[in-house]
Coordinates of C-alpha atoms and ligand atoms in Angstrom, one line a residue:
Chain A
M14 CA 26.1 -47.3 -80.4
T15 CA 28.3 -44.4 -81.5
D16 CA 29.1 -42.9 -78.0
A17 CA 32.8 -43.9 -78.3
A18 CA 35.2 -41.1 -79.0
L19 CA 33.3 -38.1 -77.9
P20 CA 35.3 -35.0 -78.6
I21 CA 34.2 -33.2 -75.5
A22 CA 36.1 -33.8 -72.2
P23 CA 34.0 -35.1 -69.5
P24 CA 33.1 -32.4 -66.8
R25 CA 35.5 -32.4 -63.9
T26 CA 34.0 -33.6 -60.7
G27 CA 35.1 -34.0 -57.1
P28 CA 35.3 -31.5 -54.2
T29 CA 38.2 -29.4 -55.7
A30 CA 36.3 -28.9 -58.9
W31 CA 33.2 -28.1 -57.0
L32 CA 35.0 -25.5 -54.9
R33 CA 36.5 -24.0 -58.0
T34 CA 33.2 -23.6 -59.8
N35 CA 31.0 -22.6 -57.0
L36 CA 33.1 -20.6 -54.5
F37 CA 36.2 -19.4 -56.3
G38 CA 35.0 -19.0 -59.9
S39 CA 36.0 -15.4 -60.3
W40 CA 37.9 -12.9 -58.1
R41 CA 34.5 -11.4 -57.0
N42 CA 33.2 -14.8 -56.0
T43 CA 36.5 -15.5 -54.1
L44 CA 36.1 -12.3 -52.3
I45 CA 32.5 -13.1 -51.2
S46 CA 33.5 -16.6 -50.3
L47 CA 36.4 -15.4 -48.1
G48 CA 34.3 -12.7 -46.5
S49 CA 31.5 -15.2 -45.6
F50 CA 33.9 -17.6 -44.2
A51 CA 35.4 -14.9 -42.0
L52 CA 31.9 -14.0 -40.9
L53 CA 31.2 -17.6 -40.0
V54 CA 34.5 -18.0 -38.1
W55 CA 33.7 -14.8 -36.2
A56 CA 30.0 -15.7 -35.3
V57 CA 29.7 -19.4 -35.1
P58 CA 32.1 -20.3 -32.1
P59 CA 30.6 -17.9 -29.7
L60 CA 27.1 -18.9 -30.6
L61 CA 28.0 -22.6 -30.2
D62 CA 29.6 -21.8 -26.9
W63 CA 26.4 -20.0 -25.7
F64 CA 24.0 -22.7 -27.0
L65 CA 26.0 -25.7 -26.2
F66 CA 29.4 -25.8 -24.6
E67 CA 28.9 -23.1 -21.8
S68 CA 25.1 -23.9 -21.3
R69 CA 23.4 -25.4 -18.3
W70 CA 20.9 -28.1 -18.6
G71 CA 18.7 -30.3 -16.5
D72 CA 17.7 -29.0 -13.0
T73 CA 20.6 -26.7 -12.5
P74 CA 19.3 -24.2 -9.9
P75 CA 19.1 -20.5 -11.0
A76 CA 22.0 -19.4 -8.8
E77 CA 24.2 -21.8 -10.5
C78 CA 23.0 -20.9 -13.9
R79 CA 23.9 -17.2 -13.2
K80 CA 27.6 -18.2 -13.0
A81 CA 27.6 -19.9 -16.4
A82 CA 28.8 -18.0 -19.5
G83 CA 26.2 -19.8 -21.7
A84 CA 22.5 -20.3 -21.9
C85 CA 20.5 -21.5 -19.0
W86 CA 18.3 -24.2 -20.5
A87 CA 17.5 -25.2 -17.1
F88 CA 15.0 -22.4 -17.2
V89 CA 13.2 -23.9 -20.1
H90 CA 13.4 -27.2 -18.4
E91 CA 11.9 -25.8 -15.1
K92 CA 9.2 -23.8 -16.8
H93 CA 8.3 -25.8 -19.9
R94 CA 4.9 -26.8 -18.6
L95 CA 4.0 -23.1 -17.9
I96 CA 5.4 -22.1 -21.4
L97 CA 3.7 -24.8 -23.3
F98 CA 0.3 -24.9 -21.5
G99 CA -0.1 -21.5 -19.8
R100 CA -2.2 -21.4 -16.7
Y101 CA -4.2 -24.4 -17.6
P102 CA -4.6 -26.5 -14.4
F103 CA -1.4 -28.4 -13.9
A104 CA -2.9 -31.8 -13.3
E105 CA -5.2 -31.5 -16.3
Q106 CA -2.6 -30.5 -18.9
W107 CA -2.8 -33.8 -20.6
R108 CA -6.2 -32.5 -22.0
P109 CA -4.7 -29.7 -24.1
L110 CA -1.8 -32.0 -25.0
V111 CA -4.2 -34.6 -26.4
G112 CA -6.2 -31.9 -28.1
M113 CA -3.1 -30.4 -29.7
A114 CA -2.1 -33.9 -30.9
I115 CA -5.5 -34.2 -32.5
L116 CA -5.3 -30.9 -34.1
L117 CA -1.8 -31.6 -35.5
G118 CA -2.8 -35.1 -36.7
L119 CA -5.8 -33.5 -38.5
I120 CA -3.5 -30.8 -40.1
G121 CA -1.0 -33.6 -41.1
A122 CA -3.7 -35.7 -42.6
S123 CA -5.1 -32.7 -44.6
C124 CA -1.7 -32.2 -46.1
Y125 CA -2.1 -35.6 -47.8
R126 CA -3.8 -35.0 -51.2
P127 CA -5.8 -38.3 -51.5
F128 CA -7.6 -37.3 -48.3
W129 CA -9.0 -34.2 -49.9
R130 CA -12.5 -35.5 -49.9
R131 CA -15.8 -34.4 -48.4
W132 CA -15.4 -36.6 -45.5
L133 CA -12.3 -34.8 -44.4
L134 CA -14.5 -31.9 -43.4
A135 CA -16.6 -34.2 -41.2
V136 CA -13.4 -35.6 -39.6
W137 CA -12.4 -31.9 -38.9
A138 CA -15.7 -31.1 -37.3
V139 CA -15.4 -34.1 -35.1
G140 CA -11.8 -33.5 -34.3
I141 CA -12.5 -29.8 -33.3
A142 CA -15.5 -30.9 -31.1
V143 CA -13.3 -33.4 -29.4
M144 CA -10.6 -30.9 -28.8
A145 CA -13.2 -28.4 -27.5
V146 CA -14.7 -31.0 -25.1
L147 CA -11.2 -31.9 -23.8
M148 CA -10.2 -28.3 -23.3
W149 CA -13.5 -27.1 -21.8
G150 CA -14.5 -30.2 -19.9
G151 CA -17.5 -30.0 -17.7
V152 CA -18.7 -33.3 -19.2
F153 CA -17.7 -37.0 -19.0
G154 CA -16.3 -36.3 -15.6
L155 CA -13.7 -33.8 -16.9
R156 CA -13.2 -30.8 -14.7
F157 CA -14.6 -27.6 -16.3
V158 CA -11.8 -25.3 -17.4
E159 CA -12.6 -21.6 -18.3
T160 CA -11.2 -20.3 -21.5
T161 CA -9.4 -17.6 -19.5
L162 CA -7.1 -20.5 -18.2
W163 CA -6.4 -21.8 -21.7
G164 CA -2.9 -20.9 -22.9
G165 CA 0.4 -21.7 -24.4
L166 CA 0.9 -23.7 -27.6
P167 CA -2.4 -25.4 -27.8
L168 CA -4.1 -21.9 -27.7
T169 CA -1.6 -20.6 -30.4
F170 CA -2.5 -23.7 -32.6
L171 CA -6.2 -23.3 -32.0
L172 CA -6.3 -19.6 -32.8
T173 CA -4.1 -20.2 -36.0
T174 CA -6.0 -23.3 -37.3
V175 CA -9.6 -21.9 -36.7
G176 CA -8.3 -18.5 -37.9
V177 CA -6.8 -19.8 -41.1
G178 CA -9.7 -22.3 -41.6
A179 CA -12.4 -19.6 -41.4
A180 CA -10.4 -16.7 -43.0
F181 CA -9.8 -18.7 -46.1
P182 CA -13.4 -19.1 -47.2
L183 CA -14.1 -15.5 -46.0
G184 CA -11.1 -14.3 -48.2
V185 CA -12.4 -16.2 -51.3
V186 CA -15.9 -14.7 -51.0
L187 CA -14.5 -11.2 -50.4
A188 CA -12.2 -11.7 -53.5
L189 CA -15.2 -12.9 -55.6
G190 CA -17.2 -10.0 -54.2
R191 CA -14.6 -7.5 -55.2
R192 CA -14.8 -8.7 -58.7
S193 CA -18.6 -9.0 -58.8
K194 CA -20.7 -7.3 -61.4
L195 CA -23.2 -6.2 -58.8
P196 CA -22.1 -2.7 -57.5
I197 CA -23.4 -3.2 -54.0
I198 CA -21.5 -6.4 -53.4
R199 CA -18.4 -4.9 -54.9
A200 CA -18.6 -1.8 -52.8
V201 CA -19.1 -3.7 -49.6
S202 CA -16.2 -6.0 -50.4
I203 CA -13.9 -3.2 -51.3
G204 CA -14.9 -1.2 -48.3
Y205 CA -14.3 -4.2 -46.0
I206 CA -11.0 -5.1 -47.4
E207 CA -9.5 -1.6 -47.4
L208 CA -10.9 -0.8 -44.0
V209 CA -9.5 -3.9 -42.3
R210 CA -6.2 -3.9 -44.2
G211 CA -5.7 -0.3 -43.1
V212 CA -5.8 -1.0 -39.4
P213 CA -3.3 -2.9 -37.4
L214 CA -4.3 -6.1 -35.9
V215 CA -3.6 -4.8 -32.5
S216 CA -6.3 -2.2 -32.8
L217 CA -8.7 -4.8 -34.2
L218 CA -8.1 -6.9 -31.2
F219 CA -8.7 -4.0 -28.9
M220 CA -11.8 -3.2 -30.7
A221 CA -13.1 -6.6 -30.5
S222 CA -12.3 -6.8 -26.8
F223 CA -13.5 -3.4 -25.7
M224 CA -15.9 -2.0 -28.3
F225 CA -17.7 -5.2 -29.3
P226 CA -19.4 -5.5 -25.9
L227 CA -20.8 -1.9 -26.3
F228 CA -22.9 -2.9 -29.3
M229 CA -24.1 -6.0 -27.5
P230 CA -27.4 -5.9 -25.4
S231 CA -26.3 -5.6 -21.8
G232 CA -26.0 -9.0 -20.1
V233 CA -24.8 -10.7 -23.2
Q234 CA -21.2 -11.6 -22.7
I235 CA -19.0 -12.8 -25.5
N236 CA -16.0 -14.7 -24.5
A237 CA -12.7 -13.1 -24.8
L238 CA -11.2 -15.9 -26.7
I239 CA -14.1 -15.9 -29.3
R240 CA -13.7 -12.1 -29.6
A241 CA -10.0 -12.4 -30.3
Q242 CA -10.6 -15.3 -32.6
V243 CA -13.2 -13.3 -34.6
A244 CA -10.7 -10.4 -34.9
I245 CA -8.0 -12.7 -36.2
I246 CA -10.4 -14.2 -38.8
L247 CA -11.6 -10.8 -40.0
F248 CA -8.0 -9.6 -40.3
A249 CA -6.6 -12.6 -42.1
G250 CA -9.6 -12.7 -44.4
A251 CA -9.0 -9.2 -45.8
Y252 CA -5.4 -10.1 -46.6
L253 CA -6.3 -13.5 -48.1
A254 CA -8.9 -11.8 -50.2
E255 CA -6.3 -9.7 -51.9
V256 CA -4.0 -12.7 -52.5
V257 CA -6.9 -14.7 -54.0
R258 CA -7.9 -11.7 -56.1
G259 CA -4.5 -11.7 -57.7
G260 CA -5.1 -15.4 -58.6
L261 CA -8.6 -14.6 -60.0
Q262 CA -7.2 -11.9 -62.2
A263 CA -4.7 -14.3 -63.8
V264 CA -7.2 -16.8 -64.9
P265 CA -7.8 -16.2 -68.7
R266 CA -11.2 -14.8 -69.8
G267 CA -11.4 -17.7 -72.2
Q268 CA -11.8 -20.2 -69.3
I269 CA -14.9 -18.4 -68.1
E270 CA -16.3 -18.2 -71.6
A271 CA -15.7 -21.9 -72.3
A272 CA -17.5 -22.7 -69.0
A273 CA -20.3 -20.3 -69.9
A274 CA -20.6 -21.9 -73.4
L275 CA -21.1 -25.2 -71.7
G276 CA -24.1 -23.8 -69.8
M277 CA -22.3 -23.7 -66.4
G278 CA -23.5 -21.0 -64.1
Y279 CA -21.6 -18.5 -62.0
W280 CA -21.1 -20.5 -58.9
L281 CA -20.3 -23.8 -60.8
T282 CA -17.8 -21.9 -63.0
M283 CA -16.1 -20.3 -59.9
R284 CA -16.0 -23.5 -58.0
K285 CA -14.8 -25.9 -60.7
I286 CA -13.0 -23.7 -63.1
V287 CA -11.8 -20.4 -61.8
L288 CA -11.0 -20.9 -58.1
P289 CA -9.1 -24.1 -58.6
Q290 CA -6.8 -22.3 -61.1
A291 CA -6.6 -19.1 -59.3
I292 CA -5.7 -20.7 -56.0
R293 CA -3.0 -22.8 -57.5
L294 CA -1.5 -19.7 -58.9
V295 CA -1.2 -18.0 -55.5
I296 CA -0.3 -20.8 -53.2
P297 CA 2.9 -19.1 -52.1
G298 CA 0.9 -16.0 -51.2
I299 CA -1.7 -18.0 -49.3
V300 CA 0.9 -19.8 -47.3
N301 CA 2.6 -16.5 -46.6
S302 CA -0.7 -15.3 -45.2
F303 CA -1.0 -18.5 -43.1
I304 CA 2.4 -18.1 -41.6
S305 CA 1.6 -14.3 -40.9
T306 CA -1.6 -15.4 -39.1
F307 CA 0.4 -18.0 -37.1
K308 CA 2.8 -15.4 -35.8
D309 CA 0.2 -12.7 -35.5
T310 CA -1.7 -14.8 -32.9
S311 CA 1.2 -13.8 -30.5
L312 CA -0.6 -10.4 -30.5
V313 CA -3.6 -11.7 -28.5
A314 CA -1.3 -11.3 -25.5
I315 CA -2.4 -7.6 -25.3
V316 CA -6.0 -8.8 -24.6
S317 CA -4.8 -11.1 -21.9
L318 CA -5.1 -14.4 -23.7
S319 CA -2.0 -16.3 -22.6
D320 CA -0.9 -17.8 -25.8
L321 CA 2.6 -19.0 -26.3
M322 CA 4.0 -15.5 -26.1
L323 CA 2.2 -14.4 -22.9
S324 CA 2.8 -17.8 -21.2
T325 CA 6.5 -17.3 -21.8
R326 CA 6.4 -13.8 -20.3
Q327 CA 4.6 -15.2 -17.3
A328 CA 7.4 -17.8 -17.0
I329 CA 10.0 -15.0 -17.1
A330 CA 8.1 -13.1 -14.5
D331 CA 9.4 -15.4 -11.9
P332 CA 12.1 -13.4 -10.0
L333 CA 14.4 -16.3 -9.6
W334 CA 14.6 -16.9 -13.3
R335 CA 14.1 -13.3 -14.6
P336 CA 17.7 -13.1 -16.2
F337 CA 17.0 -15.9 -18.5
F338 CA 14.3 -14.4 -20.7
V339 CA 16.6 -14.7 -23.7
E340 CA 16.5 -18.5 -23.4
G341 CA 12.7 -18.3 -23.2
Y342 CA 12.4 -16.3 -26.2
V343 CA 14.9 -18.5 -28.1
F344 CA 12.9 -21.5 -27.2
I345 CA 9.6 -20.2 -28.5
G346 CA 11.2 -18.7 -31.4
A347 CA 12.5 -22.2 -32.3
I348 CA 8.9 -23.4 -32.0
Y349 CA 7.6 -20.8 -34.2
L350 CA 10.4 -21.3 -36.7
V351 CA 9.9 -25.1 -37.0
F352 CA 6.3 -24.7 -37.8
C353 CA 6.7 -21.9 -40.2
F354 CA 9.5 -23.8 -41.9
L355 CA 7.2 -26.8 -42.3
M356 CA 4.4 -24.7 -43.7
S357 CA 6.7 -23.1 -46.3
R358 CA 8.2 -26.5 -47.4
Y359 CA 4.7 -27.9 -47.7
S360 CA 3.8 -24.9 -49.8
Q361 CA 6.6 -25.7 -52.2
H362 CA 5.7 -29.3 -52.4
L363 CA 2.0 -28.5 -53.1
E364 CA 3.0 -26.1 -55.8
V365 CA 4.8 -28.8 -57.7
Q366 CA 2.2 -31.4 -57.1
L367 CA -0.8 -29.1 -58.2
N368 CA 0.9 -27.7 -61.3
T369 CA 1.1 -31.1 -63.1
G370 CA -1.4 -29.8 -65.5
R371 CA 0.4 -26.6 -66.2
R372 CA 3.7 -28.2 -66.9
R373 CA 4.7 -27.5 -70.5
Chain B
M26 CA -45.1 -16.9 -88.6
S27 CA -42.4 -18.8 -90.4
T28 CA -43.4 -20.2 -93.8
T29 CA -41.4 -23.3 -93.6
A30 CA -42.8 -26.3 -91.8
V31 CA -39.8 -26.9 -89.6
P32 CA -38.8 -23.9 -87.5
P33 CA -35.3 -22.7 -88.1
M34 CA -32.7 -23.8 -85.6
I35 CA -31.3 -20.3 -85.4
Q36 CA -33.1 -17.1 -86.3
M37 CA -31.5 -13.8 -86.0
T38 CA -33.7 -10.8 -86.9
A39 CA -32.4 -7.3 -87.2
V40 CA -29.8 -7.8 -84.6
N41 CA -27.7 -4.7 -83.6
K42 CA -24.9 -4.4 -81.2
W43 CA -22.7 -1.7 -80.1
F44 CA -19.3 -1.8 -78.1
G45 CA -19.7 1.7 -76.5
V46 CA -20.4 4.0 -79.5
F47 CA -18.8 1.5 -82.0
H48 CA -21.5 -0.2 -84.0
V49 CA -20.2 -3.8 -84.4
L50 CA -23.3 -5.5 -85.7
K51 CA -25.6 -3.8 -88.0
N52 CA -29.1 -5.3 -88.7
I53 CA -27.9 -8.8 -88.8
S54 CA -30.8 -11.1 -90.1
I55 CA -30.2 -14.7 -90.9
E56 CA -31.9 -18.1 -90.5
V57 CA -30.1 -21.3 -90.1
A58 CA -32.2 -24.4 -90.8
K59 CA -31.8 -27.7 -88.9
G60 CA -28.9 -29.7 -90.3
E61 CA -27.6 -26.7 -92.3
R62 CA -23.9 -25.9 -92.4
I63 CA -23.1 -22.2 -92.6
V64 CA -19.6 -20.8 -93.1
V65 CA -19.0 -17.2 -92.1
C66 CA -16.1 -15.3 -93.6
G67 CA -15.0 -11.8 -93.9
P68 CA -12.0 -9.5 -93.1
S69 CA -10.5 -9.1 -89.7
G70 CA -12.7 -6.9 -87.4
S71 CA -15.8 -7.4 -89.5
G72 CA -17.8 -8.7 -86.6
K73 CA -17.8 -12.5 -87.3
S74 CA -16.8 -13.6 -83.8
T75 CA -19.2 -11.1 -82.3
M76 CA -22.1 -12.4 -84.3
I77 CA -21.6 -16.0 -83.5
R78 CA -20.9 -15.2 -79.9
C79 CA -24.3 -13.5 -79.7
I80 CA -25.9 -16.9 -80.7
N81 CA -25.0 -18.3 -77.3
A82 CA -25.1 -15.0 -75.5
L83 CA -21.4 -14.8 -74.7
E84 CA -22.1 -11.3 -76.2
E85 CA -25.2 -9.5 -75.4
H86 CA -27.1 -7.9 -78.4
Q87 CA -28.9 -4.6 -77.9
S88 CA -31.7 -4.8 -80.3
G89 CA -33.4 -7.4 -82.5
R90 CA -34.3 -11.0 -81.8
I91 CA -32.3 -14.2 -81.6
V92 CA -34.2 -17.3 -81.3
V93 CA -32.3 -20.6 -80.9
N94 CA -34.2 -23.9 -81.2
G95 CA -37.4 -22.1 -80.2
T96 CA -35.9 -20.3 -77.1
E97 CA -35.6 -16.5 -77.4
L98 CA -32.4 -15.1 -75.9
A99 CA -33.6 -12.4 -73.6
R100 CA -32.0 -11.0 -70.4
D101 CA -33.5 -14.0 -68.6
L102 CA -30.5 -15.9 -67.3
K103 CA -32.4 -19.2 -67.1
K104 CA -33.1 -19.0 -70.8
I105 CA -29.5 -18.1 -71.6
D106 CA -28.3 -21.2 -69.7
L107 CA -30.9 -23.3 -71.6
V108 CA -29.7 -22.1 -75.0
R109 CA -26.1 -22.6 -74.0
R110 CA -26.8 -26.3 -73.2
E111 CA -28.1 -26.6 -76.7
V112 CA -25.3 -24.8 -78.3
G113 CA -21.7 -26.2 -78.4
M114 CA -18.9 -23.8 -79.1
V115 CA -15.3 -24.4 -80.2
F116 CA -12.9 -21.6 -79.7
Q117 CA -9.9 -20.4 -81.7
Q118 CA -7.6 -20.8 -78.5
F119 CA -9.2 -24.2 -77.5
N120 CA -10.0 -22.9 -73.9
L121 CA -9.5 -26.4 -72.4
F122 CA -9.4 -26.4 -68.6
P123 CA -5.7 -26.9 -67.9
H124 CA -6.2 -28.2 -64.3
L125 CA -8.3 -31.1 -65.4
T126 CA -7.5 -34.1 -67.4
V127 CA -9.0 -34.6 -70.9
L128 CA -11.7 -36.9 -69.5
E129 CA -12.5 -34.5 -66.7
N130 CA -12.8 -31.7 -69.2
L131 CA -15.3 -33.8 -71.2
C132 CA -17.3 -34.9 -68.2
L133 CA -17.5 -31.8 -66.2
A134 CA -20.6 -30.2 -67.8
P135 CA -22.5 -33.4 -68.4
V136 CA -22.2 -34.3 -64.7
W137 CA -22.7 -30.9 -63.2
V138 CA -25.0 -29.2 -65.7
R139 CA -26.9 -32.1 -67.3
K140 CA -26.8 -34.1 -64.0
Q141 CA -25.6 -37.3 -65.8
P142 CA -24.4 -40.1 -63.6
R143 CA -20.6 -40.0 -63.7
A144 CA -20.2 -43.5 -65.2
E145 CA -22.5 -42.7 -68.0
A146 CA -20.8 -39.3 -68.7
E147 CA -17.5 -41.1 -68.8
A148 CA -18.6 -43.8 -71.1
N149 CA -20.1 -41.1 -73.4
A150 CA -16.9 -39.0 -73.2
M151 CA -14.8 -42.0 -74.2
R152 CA -17.2 -42.6 -77.2
Y153 CA -16.6 -38.9 -78.4
L154 CA -12.8 -39.3 -77.8
E155 CA -12.9 -42.2 -80.2
R156 CA -14.8 -40.3 -82.7
V157 CA -12.1 -37.6 -82.6
R158 CA -9.5 -40.3 -82.7
I159 CA -7.7 -39.7 -79.4
P160 CA -9.2 -42.1 -76.8
E161 CA -5.6 -42.9 -75.7
Q162 CA -5.1 -39.3 -74.4
A163 CA -8.1 -39.4 -71.9
R164 CA -5.9 -39.3 -68.8
K165 CA -3.5 -36.7 -69.9
Y166 CA -3.7 -32.9 -69.1
P167 CA -4.4 -30.6 -72.1
N168 CA -1.0 -29.1 -72.1
Q169 CA 0.6 -32.4 -72.7
L170 CA -1.2 -32.6 -76.1
S171 CA -0.5 -31.0 -79.4
G172 CA -2.6 -28.2 -80.7
G173 CA -4.6 -30.2 -83.1
Q174 CA -5.3 -32.8 -80.3
Q175 CA -6.4 -30.1 -78.0
Q176 CA -8.8 -28.6 -80.6
R177 CA -10.2 -32.2 -81.1
V178 CA -10.6 -32.6 -77.4
A179 CA -12.4 -29.1 -77.4
I180 CA -14.8 -30.4 -80.1
A181 CA -15.4 -33.6 -78.2
R182 CA -16.1 -31.5 -74.9
A183 CA -18.8 -29.5 -76.7
L184 CA -20.3 -32.8 -78.2
C185 CA -20.5 -34.4 -74.9
M186 CA -23.4 -32.0 -74.1
N187 CA -25.2 -33.4 -77.0
P188 CA -25.8 -30.0 -78.6
S189 CA -28.3 -29.3 -81.4
V190 CA -26.0 -26.7 -82.9
M191 CA -22.2 -26.3 -83.0
L192 CA -20.5 -23.0 -83.4
F193 CA -16.9 -22.8 -84.4
D194 CA -14.9 -19.6 -84.2
E195 CA -11.8 -20.0 -86.4
P196 CA -11.1 -23.4 -84.9
T197 CA -8.0 -23.9 -87.1
S198 CA -6.3 -20.5 -87.1
A199 CA -4.2 -21.1 -84.0
L200 CA -2.9 -24.4 -85.4
D201 CA 0.2 -25.3 -87.2
P202 CA -0.5 -26.2 -90.8
E203 CA 0.1 -29.9 -90.4
M204 CA -2.5 -30.1 -87.7
I205 CA -5.3 -28.2 -89.5
K206 CA -6.4 -31.3 -91.5
E207 CA -7.0 -33.5 -88.5
V208 CA -9.3 -31.0 -87.1
L209 CA -11.1 -30.3 -90.3
D210 CA -11.6 -34.0 -90.9
V211 CA -13.5 -34.2 -87.6
M212 CA -15.6 -31.2 -88.6
V213 CA -16.4 -32.7 -91.9
E214 CA -17.5 -36.0 -90.3
L215 CA -19.7 -34.0 -88.0
A216 CA -21.3 -32.3 -90.9
E217 CA -21.9 -35.5 -92.6
E218 CA -23.8 -36.8 -89.5
G219 CA -26.2 -33.9 -90.0
M220 CA -25.1 -31.5 -87.2
T221 CA -26.3 -27.9 -87.6
M222 CA -23.0 -26.0 -87.9
V223 CA -22.0 -22.3 -88.0
C224 CA -18.3 -22.0 -88.7
V225 CA -16.3 -18.8 -88.8
T226 CA -13.3 -19.9 -90.9
H227 CA -11.0 -19.1 -93.8
E228 CA -10.6 -22.5 -94.8
M229 CA -12.1 -22.1 -98.2
G230 CA -11.7 -25.9 -99.1
F231 CA -13.9 -26.7 -96.0
A232 CA -16.4 -24.1 -97.1
R233 CA -16.6 -25.5 -100.7
S234 CA -17.0 -29.1 -99.6
V235 CA -19.2 -28.8 -96.5
A236 CA -21.1 -25.5 -96.4
N237 CA -24.7 -25.2 -97.6
R238 CA -24.3 -21.4 -97.6
V239 CA -21.5 -19.0 -97.2
V240 CA -22.0 -15.7 -95.3
F241 CA -19.7 -12.8 -96.1
M242 CA -19.5 -10.1 -93.5
D243 CA -17.7 -6.7 -93.7
G244 CA -18.0 -3.8 -91.4
G245 CA -20.5 -5.4 -89.2
E246 CA -22.9 -6.2 -91.9
I247 CA -23.9 -9.3 -93.9
I248 CA -22.9 -8.4 -97.4
E249 CA -23.8 -11.5 -99.2
V250 CA -25.2 -15.0 -98.6
Q251 CA -24.7 -17.7 -101.3
P252 CA -24.2 -21.4 -101.8
P253 CA -20.5 -22.0 -102.0
E254 CA -20.4 -22.7 -105.7
A255 CA -22.0 -19.2 -106.5
F256 CA -20.1 -17.5 -103.7
F257 CA -16.7 -18.5 -105.1
H258 CA -17.5 -18.2 -108.8
A259 CA -20.1 -15.5 -109.1
P260 CA -19.9 -13.1 -106.1
K261 CA -22.3 -10.4 -106.4
S262 CA -20.7 -7.6 -104.4
E263 CA -17.5 -5.8 -105.1
R264 CA -16.3 -6.3 -101.5
T265 CA -16.7 -10.0 -101.7
K266 CA -14.7 -10.1 -104.9
L267 CA -11.9 -8.0 -103.3
F268 CA -11.9 -10.2 -100.2
L269 CA -11.8 -13.4 -102.2
S270 CA -9.0 -12.2 -104.4
Q271 CA -7.1 -11.4 -101.3
I272 CA -7.5 -14.7 -99.6
L273 CA -7.5 -17.0 -102.5
H274 CA -4.2 -15.9 -104.2
H275 CA -1.7 -14.1 -102.1
Ligands
ATP20 N1 -15.1 -6.5 -76.0 C1 -14.9 -5.5 -77.0 N2 -14.9 -4.2 -76.7 C2 -14.8 -3.3 -77.7 N3 -14.7 -3.6 -79.0 C3 -14.6 -4.9 -79.4 C4 -14.7 -6.0 -78.4 N4 -14.7 -7.2 -79.1 C5 -14.5 -6.9 -80.3 N5 -14.5 -5.5 -80.6 C6 -14.3 -4.9 -81.8 O1 -15.4 -5.3 -82.7 C7 -15.0 -5.4 -84.0 C8 -15.4 -6.9 -84.4 O2 -14.7 -7.7 -83.7 P1 -14.8 -9.4 -84.0 O3 -13.9 -9.9 -83.0 O4 -16.2 -9.7 -84.0 O5 -14.1 -9.4 -85.4 P2 -13.8 -10.6 -86.2 O6 -14.5 -10.5 -87.5 O7 -14.1 -11.9 -85.5 O8 -12.3 -10.4 -86.6 P3 -11.1 -11.5 -86.6 O9 -11.2 -12.1 -87.9 O10 -9.9 -10.7 -86.4 O11 -11.4 -12.5 -85.5 C9 -13.5 -5.3 -84.0 O12 -13.2 -4.0 -84.5 C10 -13.1 -5.3 -82.5 O13 -12.0 -4.5 -82.3
MG21 MG1 -12.8 -13.4 -84.7

């Protein structure tokens, strides 16, 4: 109607204007921009040379690789089965591959909010059972494969998924316990959290592997994988408890009073009112814990479980390829990075999605 | 024991409460009959909120008896939940559940506490939303509503439990002036339908037109209980006179 003759000049657009406002707005910005640019010029070309231009791919033999100035991706090419699947019998490696695909499929499906229904838990139970059958075998004509032979990426994913999946409820229960009115429950929760948080995961893993059997009646053997898994769950649970507690504290008292005034009991109030709000508030912290757990699984190498990290070391142990350990670590580093990045992005997405009710 | 044929809806007898060493409620005794509307007023810190919060055990009293609709409030948690189902409460700060839509706010307790089928609870909730005149907001989240609308949702939420008594703790004090009326109108309608109500409020117009009796509290004591006419025009105690002079013309 009256948008003719606006007194304000339209904002300048285009690349020059963008550069001016964002990179060279003031002498200080200009200095930072130029410095960053110099750093890129100094660092990027050699990196590109190493990664791409001077690197060797395909089935270049190791002797040939040694002459190259760049990376020897031929190492990864040669050893990828060992790195990705560990010492799992070579001919049977389709089994962990399918198992891993099922696991990733389940995780992907669980990221989709309309699927957050009770049946999803059932689907998970079935999925995990199928994965276990595939990995273990011994039935349906599948060869039996001991857990000591499991390894690589499927093992890393399994330890992480089960670890996070079990640690989360444990953390919630501990967080509620820590805020309980009942002194014994509170004391036990605080004692547990402080004890476990005060110890490095490595020592928990050692304890689980070497001390646990001491408490067991002789003859009872608990599988090394399960012991490590339990240690991871106990450890991650303590950290998650503290994250969740932060959320619980941020839920206003009025919410609990309103629920009480409606005749809702403690568990119902927690389940329907307090926890949903508390958890939404601390999604970044929870995902941070999940990411830590994912990377922490690499520590199971010290109790001889050949997760992605140990299987890579086993690949490097080959005298022919020993010089190319950097390539090995870069490769698995990239794998860790991709999945951590995905988790982080999903957490941001979820935060936006779940906070619709909080938007003002 | 009671001389009236119908037992009182709420009966408080010599109720005392301390916060630590601070004596908040001193020998509170009052009976509220079925269908009666009580307005509670008094200076800030006089214990009004504490008193009505004792009626649904949001606060625990340390001596005396509180009987609500025939159930005595004791330490027994089962009894407390029983009473809370019968007693609706509306808070100054609304206390709606921000992660749930309006309709979910209304249906939560009927479905999970009263075990009503969801369809029935939703139909019921929609009826109450119509009564508080905001059925079109059912799918919104509380923070997308105005203060007056939120408080009306809070009233509807309490009504969905089909309570025998409604408690209001300064339901309009957090509202902008132009929204106070829409909430009071709903409360007046509720009173006209015969709901037993205990309202802590400083809305003296509401007290005049709706209350059967006005309770004046100061320093944790009930100073005076009078029908509104007498309360406003012939208060007995000096403290009441002082209070009225402060809130009526300032
Ligand atoms: N949880 C508590 N712990 C200690 N003291 C409290 C607590 N709650 C209230 N009090 C004190 O008890 C007294 C009565 O409080 P109450 O909230 O019942 O007053 P009120 O009459 O509702 O006042 P207002 O009009 O300001 O809402 C006040 O002095 C208050 O500071
Ligand atoms: Mg108050």
